[in-house]
Short mmCIF file of C-alpha atoms in Angstrom, two decimals:
data_model
loop_
_atom_site.label_atom_id
_atom_site.label_comp_id
_atom_site.label_asym_id
_atom_site.label_seq_id
_atom_site.Cartn_x
_atom_site.Cartn_y
_atom_site.Cartn_z
CA MET A 1 -57.09 24.21 -38.65
CA ASN A 2 -55.93 22.03 -41.47
CA LYS A 3 -55.53 18.51 -39.76
CA SER A 4 -53.92 17.11 -42.78
CA GLY A 5 -51.18 19.45 -42.34
CA MET A 6 -50.33 17.86 -38.94
CA LEU A 7 -49.86 14.25 -40.65
CA LEU A 8 -46.28 15.24 -41.91
CA PRO A 9 -44.51 16.11 -38.76
CA ILE A 10 -46.13 13.01 -37.14
CA ALA A 11 -45.13 10.70 -39.86
CA ALA A 12 -41.77 11.94 -39.84
CA LEU A 13 -41.47 11.25 -36.19
CA LEU A 14 -42.68 7.82 -36.50
CA LEU A 15 -40.19 7.20 -39.32
CA SER A 16 -37.13 8.49 -37.13
CA MET A 17 -38.23 6.47 -33.99
CA PRO A 18 -36.43 3.06 -35.43
CA MET A 19 -33.58 4.79 -36.26
CA MET A 20 -33.21 6.22 -32.69
CA ALA A 21 -33.91 2.91 -31.18
CA ASN A 22 -31.13 1.42 -33.35
CA ALA A 23 -28.68 4.04 -32.32
CA GLN A 24 -29.38 3.74 -28.73
CA PRO A 25 -27.63 0.03 -28.26
CA GLU A 26 -24.65 1.32 -30.19
CA THR A 27 -24.29 4.36 -27.95
CA SER A 28 -24.48 1.89 -24.94
CA ALA A 29 -22.03 -0.51 -26.25
CA ALA A 30 -19.48 2.52 -27.01
CA SER A 31 -20.16 3.81 -23.38
CA THR A 32 -19.54 0.25 -21.75
CA ALA A 33 -16.37 -0.17 -23.96
CA GLU A 34 -15.01 3.36 -22.74
CA ILE A 35 -15.89 2.35 -19.22
CA GLY A 36 -14.12 -0.77 -19.59
CA GLN A 37 -10.98 0.99 -21.04
CA THR A 38 -11.22 3.31 -18.16
CA ARG A 39 -11.26 0.57 -15.70
CA GLN A 40 -8.31 -1.52 -17.34
CA HIS A 41 -6.20 1.77 -17.03
CA SER A 42 -7.24 2.25 -13.49
CA LEU A 43 -5.77 -1.29 -12.77
CA GLU A 44 -2.35 -0.45 -14.09
CA GLY A 45 0.24 0.28 -11.63
CA ARG A 46 1.26 -0.99 -8.34
CA TRP A 47 -0.91 -2.54 -5.39
CA VAL A 48 0.25 -3.69 -2.00
CA ASP A 49 -0.61 -6.19 0.13
CA THR A 50 -1.85 -5.08 3.66
CA SER A 51 -0.36 -7.80 5.29
CA GLY A 52 3.11 -7.34 3.86
CA ARG A 53 3.38 -10.40 1.54
CA GLY A 54 4.41 -8.27 -1.50
CA VAL A 55 3.55 -5.73 -4.41
CA LEU A 56 1.18 -6.83 -7.35
CA THR A 57 2.08 -4.85 -10.60
CA PHE A 58 -0.32 -4.70 -13.72
CA ASP A 59 1.40 -3.84 -16.70
CA ASN A 60 -0.37 -3.72 -20.29
CA GLY A 61 -2.55 -7.10 -19.49
CA VAL A 62 0.29 -8.78 -17.42
CA ALA A 63 0.67 -8.79 -13.62
CA PHE A 64 3.62 -10.05 -11.69
CA PHE A 65 3.90 -10.48 -7.97
CA SER A 66 7.19 -9.73 -6.24
CA PRO A 67 8.54 -8.14 -2.83
CA THR A 68 9.65 -4.97 -4.22
CA GLY A 69 7.30 -4.35 -7.15
CA GLU A 70 9.89 -5.56 -9.91
CA ALA A 71 8.94 -8.13 -12.83
CA ASP A 72 9.39 -11.87 -11.69
CA PRO A 73 9.00 -14.37 -14.39
CA GLU A 74 8.00 -17.12 -11.83
CA ASN A 75 5.27 -15.10 -10.69
CA THR A 76 3.79 -13.64 -13.63
CA TYR A 77 0.07 -13.88 -14.67
CA GLN A 78 -2.14 -12.91 -17.77
CA VAL A 79 -4.85 -10.59 -16.74
CA ALA A 80 -8.39 -10.20 -17.82
CA LEU A 81 -10.91 -7.93 -16.59
CA THR A 82 -14.47 -8.35 -17.43
CA ASN A 83 -17.68 -6.66 -16.49
CA ASN A 84 -15.66 -3.85 -15.35
CA ASN A 85 -14.74 -5.27 -11.86
CA GLN A 86 -14.30 -9.06 -12.48
CA LEU A 87 -10.45 -9.76 -12.30
CA THR A 88 -9.00 -13.05 -13.80
CA MET A 89 -5.29 -13.81 -13.50
CA THR A 90 -3.93 -16.93 -15.22
CA PRO A 91 -0.26 -17.97 -14.71
CA THR A 92 1.80 -17.55 -17.56
CA GLU A 93 3.98 -20.75 -19.14
CA GLY A 94 7.14 -19.63 -17.17
CA SER A 95 5.25 -19.08 -13.77
CA LYS A 96 5.57 -21.58 -10.87
CA LYS A 97 3.43 -24.73 -11.25
CA THR A 98 2.06 -23.93 -7.74
CA ASN A 99 0.60 -20.73 -8.84
CA LYS A 100 -3.22 -21.29 -9.78
CA ILE A 101 -5.57 -19.10 -11.68
CA ILE A 102 -6.93 -16.35 -9.34
CA THR A 103 -10.37 -14.71 -9.84
CA THR A 104 -11.65 -11.96 -7.70
CA GLU A 105 -13.71 -8.71 -7.88
CA ILE A 106 -12.31 -5.23 -7.41
CA ASP A 107 -14.16 -2.78 -5.02
CA TRP A 108 -13.19 0.59 -7.18
CA ASN A 109 -14.88 2.86 -4.64
CA LYS A 110 -12.47 1.51 -1.96
CA GLN A 111 -9.66 0.73 -4.41
CA THR A 112 -9.28 -2.79 -3.01
CA PHE A 113 -9.45 -6.52 -3.93
CA GLN A 114 -8.61 -9.58 -2.20
CA PHE A 115 -8.36 -13.48 -2.73
CA ASN A 116 -7.35 -16.72 -1.19
CA ASN A 117 -10.36 -16.22 1.44
CA GLY A 118 -9.09 -12.84 2.56
CA LEU A 119 -5.45 -13.90 2.91
CA TYR A 120 -4.28 -11.32 0.30
CA ASN A 121 -5.94 -7.80 0.51
CA PHE A 122 -4.61 -5.55 -2.02
CA VAL A 123 -4.85 -1.57 -1.84
CA ARG A 124 -3.60 1.22 -3.62
CA PRO A 125 -0.40 2.41 -1.72
CA PRO A 126 0.39 6.31 -0.91
CA GLN A 127 2.84 7.90 -3.11
CA ILE A 128 5.37 9.55 -0.77
CA ALA A 129 8.24 11.86 -1.95
CA GLU A 130 11.64 11.42 -0.53
CA GLN A 131 11.73 15.03 0.50
CA GLU A 132 8.52 14.63 2.20
CA LEU A 133 9.76 11.98 4.53
CA ASP A 134 12.59 14.08 5.67
CA GLY A 135 12.35 15.37 9.19
CA TYR A 136 10.94 13.91 12.66
CA TRP A 137 8.60 11.07 12.94
CA PHE A 138 7.03 9.44 16.30
CA GLU A 139 5.09 6.33 17.16
CA GLU A 140 3.94 5.24 20.57
CA ALA A 141 2.31 1.56 21.24
CA ASP A 142 1.21 -0.72 23.78
CA THR A 143 2.31 -4.37 23.39
CA GLN A 144 2.18 -7.33 25.87
CA GLY A 145 2.20 -4.97 28.84
CA ALA A 146 4.99 -2.80 27.72
CA LYS A 147 5.02 0.76 25.98
CA HIS A 148 7.14 1.06 23.06
CA ILE A 149 8.35 4.62 22.07
CA ARG A 150 10.08 5.10 18.75
CA ALA A 151 11.29 8.51 17.81
CA LEU A 152 12.88 8.95 13.99
CA GLU A 153 14.90 11.52 12.10
CA TYR A 154 14.73 10.95 8.23
CA LYS A 155 17.94 12.63 6.38
CA ASN A 156 19.31 13.30 3.08
CA ASN A 157 16.00 12.62 0.82
CA ALA A 158 15.22 9.66 3.13
CA SER A 159 18.50 7.92 2.38
CA SER A 160 19.35 7.31 6.04
CA TYR A 161 17.55 7.85 9.50
CA ASP A 162 18.42 7.94 13.07
CA TYR A 163 16.23 5.80 15.11
CA TYR A 164 15.52 6.12 19.19
CA TRP A 165 13.51 3.71 21.14
CA TRP A 166 12.40 3.07 24.52
CA ARG A 167 10.86 -0.02 25.94
CA VAL A 168 8.95 0.80 29.25
CA THR A 169 7.29 -2.09 31.61
CA PRO A 170 5.03 -0.24 33.96
CA ALA A 171 4.33 -3.54 35.88
CA LEU A 172 8.02 -3.97 36.73
CA GLY A 173 9.03 -0.24 36.91
CA THR A 174 11.64 -0.77 34.42
CA TYR A 175 12.62 0.70 30.77
CA GLN A 176 15.37 0.11 28.29
CA LYS A 177 16.35 2.39 25.73
CA GLY A 178 18.78 2.65 22.66
CA VAL A 179 19.63 4.34 19.46
CA ASP A 180 20.73 3.55 15.92
CA ARG A 181 22.29 6.13 13.77
CA ASP A 182 22.53 6.87 10.17
CA VAL A 183 20.79 3.64 9.20
CA SER A 184 20.58 3.24 5.42
CA LEU A 185 17.41 3.45 3.64
CA LYS A 186 16.33 3.15 0.09
CA MET A 187 12.71 4.19 -1.05
CA GLN A 188 11.16 2.66 -4.24
CA HIS A 189 8.06 3.37 -6.20
CA GLY A 190 7.14 5.90 -3.39
CA PHE A 191 6.12 3.23 -0.87
CA VAL A 192 8.69 0.35 -0.90
CA PHE A 193 11.39 0.60 1.84
CA THR A 194 14.82 -1.60 1.98
CA ASP A 195 18.34 -1.31 3.48
CA PRO A 196 20.45 -1.13 0.35
CA THR A 197 23.86 -1.93 2.50
CA SER A 198 22.07 -5.23 4.05
CA SER A 199 22.04 -8.60 2.93
CA SER A 200 18.81 -9.21 4.71
CA PRO A 201 15.55 -9.50 2.34
CA TYR A 202 13.85 -7.21 5.02
CA VAL A 203 11.18 -5.05 3.19
CA HIS A 204 8.41 -2.81 4.62
CA TYR A 205 5.66 -0.82 2.87
CA ALA A 206 3.49 2.16 3.13
CA ILE A 207 0.04 1.15 2.93
CA LYS A 208 -1.83 4.27 4.01
CA LYS A 209 -1.30 7.87 4.49
CA GLU A 210 -3.75 10.01 6.65
CA GLY A 211 -2.84 13.69 7.21
CA ASP A 212 0.66 13.56 8.85
CA THR A 213 0.49 9.79 9.70
CA ILE A 214 1.68 7.19 7.48
CA HIS A 215 0.80 3.47 8.18
CA TYR A 216 3.33 0.63 7.43
CA VAL A 217 3.56 -3.14 7.26
CA ASP A 218 6.78 -5.13 7.10
CA ARG A 219 7.13 -8.46 5.11
CA ASN A 220 6.73 -10.35 8.63
CA GLY A 221 3.20 -8.88 8.88
CA ALA A 222 4.12 -6.26 11.85
CA THR A 223 2.31 -2.87 11.48
CA TRP A 224 2.86 0.26 12.98
CA THR A 225 2.09 3.96 12.29
CA GLU A 226 4.49 7.17 12.26
CA THR A 227 3.27 10.53 12.88
CA ARG A 228 5.08 13.85 12.03
CA THR A 229 6.59 16.01 14.67
CA ASP A 230 8.12 19.36 14.58
CA ALA A 231 11.00 18.25 16.57
CA LEU A 232 12.85 15.07 17.74
CA TYR A 233 10.48 13.60 20.12
CA GLN A 234 12.20 13.07 23.67
CA TYR A 235 10.38 10.47 26.29
CA ASP A 236 10.66 11.39 29.80
CA VAL A 237 10.97 8.11 31.67
CA PRO A 238 8.77 8.05 34.93
CA LYS A 239 10.53 8.86 37.90
CA GLY A 240 11.79 5.76 40.04
CA PHE A 241 12.10 3.50 36.83
CA LYS A 242 15.19 1.37 36.73
CA GLU A 243 17.12 1.17 33.49
CA MET A 244 17.84 -2.48 32.35
CA LYS A 245 20.69 -2.75 30.35
CA ASP A 246 21.57 -6.04 28.31
CA TRP A 247 25.08 -7.29 28.01
CA MET A 248 25.81 -5.63 24.78
CA THR A 249 24.62 -2.10 26.19
CA PRO A 250 27.79 -0.01 27.40
#
């Protein structure tokens, strides 16, 4: 075998190695930039605080915090995302003087981030269609020795609902019940709920959806769930329990 004939391929390989080494950082930098752009895009849109404090909206390098996800000049921040998960929010010139620089890390796997020592915990809210909410829902919870039962019927693309409730106190053998019909409702952004006919600033949010169950929180921090049912739920009061009526109940 002619050994001199093997030198040319080896020499060519050696000459090509520096070029390959130089190309690797460029490829790595391009990949990092692409990941950064993907993360920046993933940050865009609305996030909701699981304690009901409001909605944080990211829009092209700017973030604003408000009860319903609308722009608020007094609570607006410049946004910087570094190392793909390091988030820094700096109050803009027109923002409240009490607003401070916020730094935190985003957990992309769990789609969440928090600040102020966990006082604020933001997650991606579910996107619920108005037609999807129409129908019957139910909740039952035990609070302070009483059983609270609620049955709801959302109607007309979730623009109103009927609300039936029972409060049962087993230790006293008593219960109360009531119904509110045609309560107005407005849904925004697929997870923010208000009463358009009320002067009250009351707002509640859908923060998670698991199958036929939706988890909610309101601006006061109260939490509850509603689970879809095939028909309007009817609660059977235990025999022998006495109905307690207040002076407003007919």
